[in-house]
Amino acid sequence: MQFSVSNAPHVHQKDSTASLMLDVLTALMPCVIAGVWLFGWQALRVTLLSVVFCVGLELLWQKLGKKPIRINDLSAAVTGVILALNLPSTAPWWMIFVGSAVAILLVKQMFGGLGCNFMNPALAARAVLLASWPTFMTATNTASAYPLPFDTVTSATVLTEGSTFSATTIDLLVGRIPGTIGEVCKVAILLGLLYLLLRRTITWHIPVVMIGSFMLFAWAFGLDPVAGVLSGGVLFGAVFMATDYVTSPMTPLGQCVYAAGAGLIVALIRAFGGYPEGVTYAILLMNIATPLIDRAIRPRIYGEVKSRA
């Protein structure tokens, strides 16, 4: 009798791409619900359009290129939701389409599809939109519906308001501040983080180290570290974008270096730069540095001689 055995390692993994993406979508739902609660149905419009555009463009690319249809892996849907949560609820449909095209076609598919992109697609799209149409991305407009007894506005971040805007810690936690759809409600983000950790979809290394390093360097540069985390997109970026499997290092130590670098860059931009936020560019820069981190910090091969490991 003859057996055909595949190459090592012989490890079975129950998780698939679709199941991991479904976990991420589930973790994003509190942010989506909070966005609709705070900004009204316009937030849902932005989210649905973004998902439809991202999934549709990926399907079109695969159809025209006669490639395997892989929209069932849910990665395009995740990109669509994350992109929407990085936008104001007042974003026009054409800007959502351009962002989706940049994320899916330019950043993801043109580099080989899922697993081959060198930076986070949704974050790269946000950077392009912010550079191209800053007025739309940073506009402070009153939302169309307010289920809460206060006015919530959408803008790039509360940080753009400077000294003209004051908010209590409770305001910052529940989202009674200006910002994009997904970043304002910190309670929703923390619920998503808890779910991802319990499901072991991500580990603690990147979110904890990125937030911790940002707070440390913000304090060193004379900023308020607590207010810095609770305002802007540090928390959302650390949980949902910096943790992207494809664009973050493979080893725990590498992830800590990557996350610490992102936290440092955000603190530097906020303290000394002319741009009030910095999370987008910090994570993108560390995405680019990921191959260098992986090359410098390699796991030791089991059984290999130390001098060659």
CSV table of C-alpha atoms in Angstrom, one decimal, residues 11-282:
chain,number,residue,atom,x,y,z
A,11,VAL,CA,-1.3,21.6,10.9
A,12,HIS,CA,-5.0,21.8,10.6
A,13,GLN,CA,-6.6,25.3,11.0
A,14,LYS,CA,-10.3,25.4,11.5
A,15,ASP,CA,-10.5,29.1,10.6
A,16,SER,CA,-11.0,30.2,7.0
A,17,THR,CA,-10.7,33.6,5.4
A,18,ALA,CA,-14.5,33.9,5.4
A,19,SER,CA,-14.9,33.0,9.1
A,20,LEU,CA,-12.2,35.5,10.1
A,21,MET,CA,-13.7,38.2,8.0
A,22,LEU,CA,-17.1,37.4,9.5
A,23,ASP,CA,-15.6,37.9,12.9
A,24,VAL,CA,-14.3,41.3,11.9
A,25,LEU,CA,-17.7,42.3,10.4
A,26,THR,CA,-19.4,41.2,13.6
A,27,ALA,CA,-16.9,43.3,15.7
A,28,LEU,CA,-17.6,46.3,13.4
A,29,MET,CA,-21.4,46.2,14.0
A,30,PRO,CA,-21.3,48.1,17.3
A,31,CYS,CA,-19.6,51.0,15.5
A,32,VAL,CA,-22.1,50.8,12.6
A,33,ILE,CA,-25.0,50.9,15.0
A,34,ALA,CA,-23.5,53.7,17.1
A,35,GLY,CA,-22.9,55.6,13.9
A,36,VAL,CA,-26.5,55.4,12.8
A,37,TRP,CA,-27.6,56.2,16.3
A,38,LEU,CA,-25.5,59.3,16.5
A,39,PHE,CA,-25.6,60.6,12.9
A,40,GLY,CA,-28.9,59.3,11.6
A,41,TRP,CA,-29.7,57.2,8.5
A,42,GLN,CA,-27.1,59.1,6.5
A,43,ALA,CA,-24.5,57.0,8.2
A,44,LEU,CA,-26.3,53.8,7.1
A,45,ARG,CA,-26.4,55.2,3.5
A,46,VAL,CA,-22.7,55.7,3.5
A,47,THR,CA,-22.0,52.2,4.9
A,48,LEU,CA,-24.3,50.4,2.4
A,49,LEU,CA,-23.0,52.3,-0.6
A,50,SER,CA,-19.4,51.6,0.4
A,51,VAL,CA,-20.0,47.9,0.8
A,52,VAL,CA,-21.9,47.7,-2.5
A,53,PHE,CA,-19.2,49.6,-4.4
A,54,CYS,CA,-16.4,47.5,-2.9
A,55,VAL,CA,-18.0,44.1,-3.4
A,56,GLY,CA,-19.2,45.2,-6.9
A,57,LEU,CA,-15.8,46.4,-8.1
A,58,GLU,CA,-14.1,43.3,-6.8
A,59,LEU,CA,-16.6,41.1,-8.6
A,60,LEU,CA,-16.3,43.2,-11.8
A,61,TRP,CA,-12.5,43.0,-11.7
A,62,GLN,CA,-12.6,39.2,-11.3
A,63,LYS,CA,-15.2,38.8,-14.0
A,64,LEU,CA,-13.3,40.9,-16.6
A,65,GLY,CA,-10.0,39.3,-15.7
A,66,LYS,CA,-11.5,35.8,-15.8
A,67,LYS,CA,-10.2,35.2,-12.3
A,68,PRO,CA,-11.8,33.0,-9.6
A,69,ILE,CA,-14.8,34.8,-8.0
A,70,ARG,CA,-13.8,35.2,-4.4
A,71,ILE,CA,-16.2,37.8,-3.0
A,72,ASN,CA,-17.6,35.1,-0.7
A,73,ASP,CA,-14.5,35.4,1.4
A,74,LEU,CA,-16.1,38.7,2.7
A,75,SER,CA,-12.8,40.6,2.5
A,76,ALA,CA,-14.3,43.2,0.2
A,77,ALA,CA,-17.3,43.7,2.5
A,78,VAL,CA,-14.9,44.3,5.4
A,79,THR,CA,-13.0,46.8,3.4
A,80,GLY,CA,-16.3,48.5,2.5
A,81,VAL,CA,-17.4,48.8,6.1
A,82,ILE,CA,-14.1,50.0,7.4
A,83,LEU,CA,-13.9,52.6,4.6
A,84,ALA,CA,-17.4,53.8,5.4
A,85,LEU,CA,-16.5,54.2,9.1
A,86,ASN,CA,-13.6,56.3,8.1
A,87,LEU,CA,-15.9,58.8,6.3
A,88,PRO,CA,-18.2,61.5,7.5
A,89,SER,CA,-21.9,60.7,7.2
A,90,THR,CA,-22.2,63.6,4.7
A,91,ALA,CA,-19.9,62.0,2.2
A,92,PRO,CA,-21.4,62.2,-1.4
A,93,TRP,CA,-21.9,59.0,-3.3
A,94,TRP,CA,-19.2,59.8,-5.9
A,95,MET,CA,-16.5,60.2,-3.2
A,96,ILE,CA,-17.5,56.9,-1.7
A,97,PHE,CA,-17.2,55.3,-5.2
A,98,VAL,CA,-13.7,56.8,-5.7
A,99,GLY,CA,-12.6,55.6,-2.3
A,100,SER,CA,-13.9,52.1,-3.0
A,101,ALA,CA,-12.1,52.1,-6.4
A,102,VAL,CA,-8.8,53.1,-4.8
A,103,ALA,CA,-9.2,50.5,-2.0
A,104,ILE,CA,-10.3,47.5,-4.2
A,105,LEU,CA,-8.8,48.1,-7.6
A,106,LEU,CA,-5.6,50.2,-7.0
A,107,VAL,CA,-4.4,48.9,-3.6
A,108,LYS,CA,-5.8,45.4,-3.5
A,109,GLN,CA,-6.4,43.9,-6.9
A,110,MET,CA,-3.6,45.5,-8.9
A,111,PHE,CA,-1.1,44.1,-6.4
A,112,GLY,CA,-2.5,40.5,-6.7
A,113,GLY,CA,-5.6,40.4,-4.6
A,114,LEU,CA,-6.2,39.4,-1.0
A,115,GLY,CA,-2.9,38.7,0.8
A,116,CYS,CA,-0.7,40.6,-1.7
A,117,ASN,CA,-1.6,44.3,-0.9
A,118,PHE,CA,1.3,46.1,0.9
A,119,MET,CA,-0.9,48.5,2.8
A,120,ASN,CA,-4.4,48.6,4.3
A,121,PRO,CA,-6.8,49.2,1.4
A,122,ALA,CA,-9.4,51.2,3.3
A,123,LEU,CA,-6.8,53.3,5.0
A,124,ALA,CA,-5.0,54.0,1.7
A,125,ALA,CA,-8.4,55.1,0.2
A,126,ARG,CA,-9.0,57.4,3.2
A,127,ALA,CA,-5.6,59.0,2.7
A,128,VAL,CA,-6.3,59.6,-1.0
A,129,LEU,CA,-9.7,61.1,-0.3
A,130,LEU,CA,-8.3,63.3,2.5
A,131,ALA,CA,-5.6,64.6,0.1
A,132,SER,CA,-8.0,65.1,-2.8
A,133,TRP,CA,-11.1,66.5,-1.2
A,134,PRO,CA,-10.2,67.8,2.3
A,135,THR,CA,-13.2,70.0,2.4
A,136,PHE,CA,-15.6,67.1,2.1
A,137,MET,CA,-13.6,64.9,4.5
A,138,THR,CA,-13.2,67.6,7.2
A,139,ALA,CA,-16.6,69.4,6.8
A,140,THR,CA,-18.5,69.9,10.0
A,141,ASN,CA,-22.1,69.5,9.1
A,142,THR,CA,-25.1,68.9,11.3
A,143,ALA,CA,-26.4,65.4,10.8
A,144,SER,CA,-30.0,64.9,9.5
A,145,ALA,CA,-31.3,63.0,12.4
A,146,TYR,CA,-30.7,63.0,16.1
A,147,PRO,CA,-32.1,60.2,18.2
A,148,LEU,CA,-30.2,61.6,21.2
A,149,PRO,CA,-31.0,64.9,22.9
A,150,PHE,CA,-27.9,66.6,21.6
A,151,ASP,CA,-26.5,67.6,18.3
A,152,THR,CA,-23.8,65.4,16.8
A,153,VAL,CA,-21.7,66.5,13.8
A,154,THR,CA,-19.5,64.7,11.4
A,155,SER,CA,-16.0,66.0,10.6
A,156,ALA,CA,-12.5,64.5,10.3
A,157,THR,CA,-12.0,64.5,14.1
A,158,VAL,CA,-12.7,66.5,17.2
A,159,LEU,CA,-9.0,67.5,17.0
A,160,THR,CA,-9.7,69.8,14.1
A,161,GLU,CA,-12.0,71.9,16.4
A,162,GLY,CA,-9.0,72.9,18.5
A,163,SER,CA,-9.7,75.1,21.5
A,164,THR,CA,-13.1,76.0,20.2
A,165,PHE,CA,-14.5,72.6,21.2
A,166,SER,CA,-14.7,71.2,24.7
A,167,ALA,CA,-16.0,67.8,25.7
A,168,THR,CA,-16.2,65.7,28.9
A,169,THR,CA,-14.9,62.2,29.2
A,170,ILE,CA,-18.4,60.9,28.9
A,171,ASP,CA,-18.9,62.8,25.7
A,172,LEU,CA,-15.7,61.3,24.3
A,173,LEU,CA,-16.7,57.8,25.3
A,174,VAL,CA,-20.2,57.8,23.9
A,175,GLY,CA,-19.5,59.9,20.8
A,176,ARG,CA,-21.0,63.3,21.6
A,177,ILE,CA,-18.1,64.8,19.5
A,178,PRO,CA,-17.3,65.6,15.9
A,179,GLY,CA,-15.7,62.8,13.9
A,180,THR,CA,-16.1,60.2,11.3
A,181,ILE,CA,-18.9,57.6,11.5
A,182,GLY,CA,-16.9,54.9,13.2
A,183,GLU,CA,-14.3,56.7,15.3
A,184,VAL,CA,-16.5,58.8,17.7
A,185,CYS,CA,-18.1,56.1,20.0
A,186,LYS,CA,-15.2,54.6,21.9
A,187,VAL,CA,-17.6,52.2,23.8
A,188,ALA,CA,-18.6,50.6,20.5
A,189,ILE,CA,-14.9,50.2,19.5
A,190,LEU,CA,-14.0,48.6,22.8
A,191,LEU,CA,-16.9,46.2,22.4
A,192,GLY,CA,-15.5,45.2,19.0
A,193,LEU,CA,-12.0,44.8,20.5
A,194,LEU,CA,-13.4,42.6,23.3
A,195,TYR,CA,-15.2,40.4,20.7
A,196,LEU,CA,-12.1,40.0,18.5
A,197,LEU,CA,-9.9,39.1,21.5
A,198,LEU,CA,-12.4,36.6,22.8
A,199,ARG,CA,-12.7,35.0,19.4
A,200,ARG,CA,-8.9,35.1,19.1
A,201,THR,CA,-9.2,36.7,15.7
A,202,ILE,CA,-6.5,39.2,16.8
A,203,THR,CA,-4.0,39.2,19.7
A,204,TRP,CA,-3.5,42.0,22.2
A,205,HIS,CA,-0.1,43.0,21.0
A,206,ILE,CA,-0.9,45.6,18.3
A,207,PRO,CA,-3.8,47.4,19.9
A,208,VAL,CA,-2.4,47.5,23.4
A,209,VAL,CA,1.1,48.5,22.4
A,210,MET,CA,0.0,51.1,19.8
A,211,ILE,CA,-2.3,52.8,22.3
A,212,GLY,CA,0.2,52.5,25.1
A,213,SER,CA,3.1,53.9,23.1
A,214,PHE,CA,1.0,56.7,21.8
A,215,MET,CA,0.0,57.7,25.4
A,216,LEU,CA,3.6,57.5,26.6
A,217,PHE,CA,4.9,59.6,23.8
A,218,ALA,CA,2.0,62.0,23.9
A,219,TRP,CA,2.7,62.6,27.6
A,220,ALA,CA,6.4,63.1,26.8
A,221,PHE,CA,5.6,65.7,24.2
A,222,GLY,CA,3.3,67.6,26.5
A,223,LEU,CA,-0.1,66.4,25.2
A,224,ASP,CA,-2.9,64.9,27.3
A,225,PRO,CA,-2.6,61.2,26.7
A,226,VAL,CA,-6.1,60.2,27.8
A,227,ALA,CA,-7.9,62.9,25.8
A,228,GLY,CA,-5.6,62.0,22.9
A,229,VAL,CA,-6.8,58.4,22.9
A,230,LEU,CA,-10.5,59.3,23.4
A,231,SER,CA,-10.5,61.9,20.6
A,232,GLY,CA,-9.6,61.2,17.0
A,233,GLY,CA,-9.0,57.8,15.4
A,234,VAL,CA,-6.3,56.3,17.5
A,235,LEU,CA,-8.5,53.6,19.1
A,236,PHE,CA,-10.4,52.7,15.9
A,237,GLY,CA,-7.1,52.5,14.0
A,238,ALA,CA,-5.4,50.4,16.6
A,239,VAL,CA,-8.2,47.9,16.8
A,240,PHE,CA,-9.5,47.6,13.2
A,241,MET,CA,-6.8,48.8,10.8
A,242,ALA,CA,-3.3,48.3,12.4
A,243,THR,CA,-4.3,44.7,13.1
A,244,ASP,CA,-4.8,43.8,9.4
A,245,TYR,CA,-3.2,40.3,8.9
A,246,VAL,CA,-1.7,41.1,5.5
A,247,THR,CA,0.0,44.4,6.4
A,248,SER,CA,1.2,43.8,9.9
A,249,PRO,CA,4.2,41.7,11.0
A,250,MET,CA,4.0,38.0,11.6
A,251,THR,CA,5.8,37.6,14.9
A,252,PRO,CA,4.5,39.0,18.3
A,253,LEU,CA,7.8,40.9,18.8
A,254,GLY,CA,7.5,42.3,15.3
A,255,GLN,CA,3.9,43.4,16.0
A,256,CYS,CA,5.1,45.2,19.1
A,257,VAL,CA,7.8,47.1,17.2
A,258,TYR,CA,5.3,47.9,14.5
A,259,ALA,CA,2.6,49.1,16.9
A,260,ALA,CA,5.1,51.1,19.0
A,261,GLY,CA,6.3,52.8,15.7
A,262,ALA,CA,2.7,53.7,14.8
A,263,GLY,CA,2.0,55.2,18.2
A,264,LEU,CA,5.2,57.2,18.1
A,265,ILE,CA,4.4,58.6,14.6
A,266,VAL,CA,0.9,59.6,15.7
A,267,ALA,CA,2.2,61.4,18.7
A,268,LEU,CA,4.9,63.2,16.6
A,269,ILE,CA,2.3,64.4,14.1
A,270,ARG,CA,-0.1,65.6,16.7
A,271,ALA,CA,2.6,67.3,18.8
A,272,PHE,CA,4.8,68.9,16.0
A,273,GLY,CA,3.0,68.5,12.7
A,274,GLY,CA,0.5,70.7,10.9
A,275,TYR,CA,-2.1,67.9,10.7
A,276,PRO,CA,-4.2,67.4,13.8
A,277,GLU,CA,-4.8,63.6,13.5
A,278,GLY,CA,-2.0,61.4,12.1
A,279,VAL,CA,-3.4,57.9,12.5
A,280,THR,CA,-3.9,57.3,8.8
A,281,TYR,CA,-0.3,58.2,7.9
A,282,ALA,CA,1.2,56.5,10.9
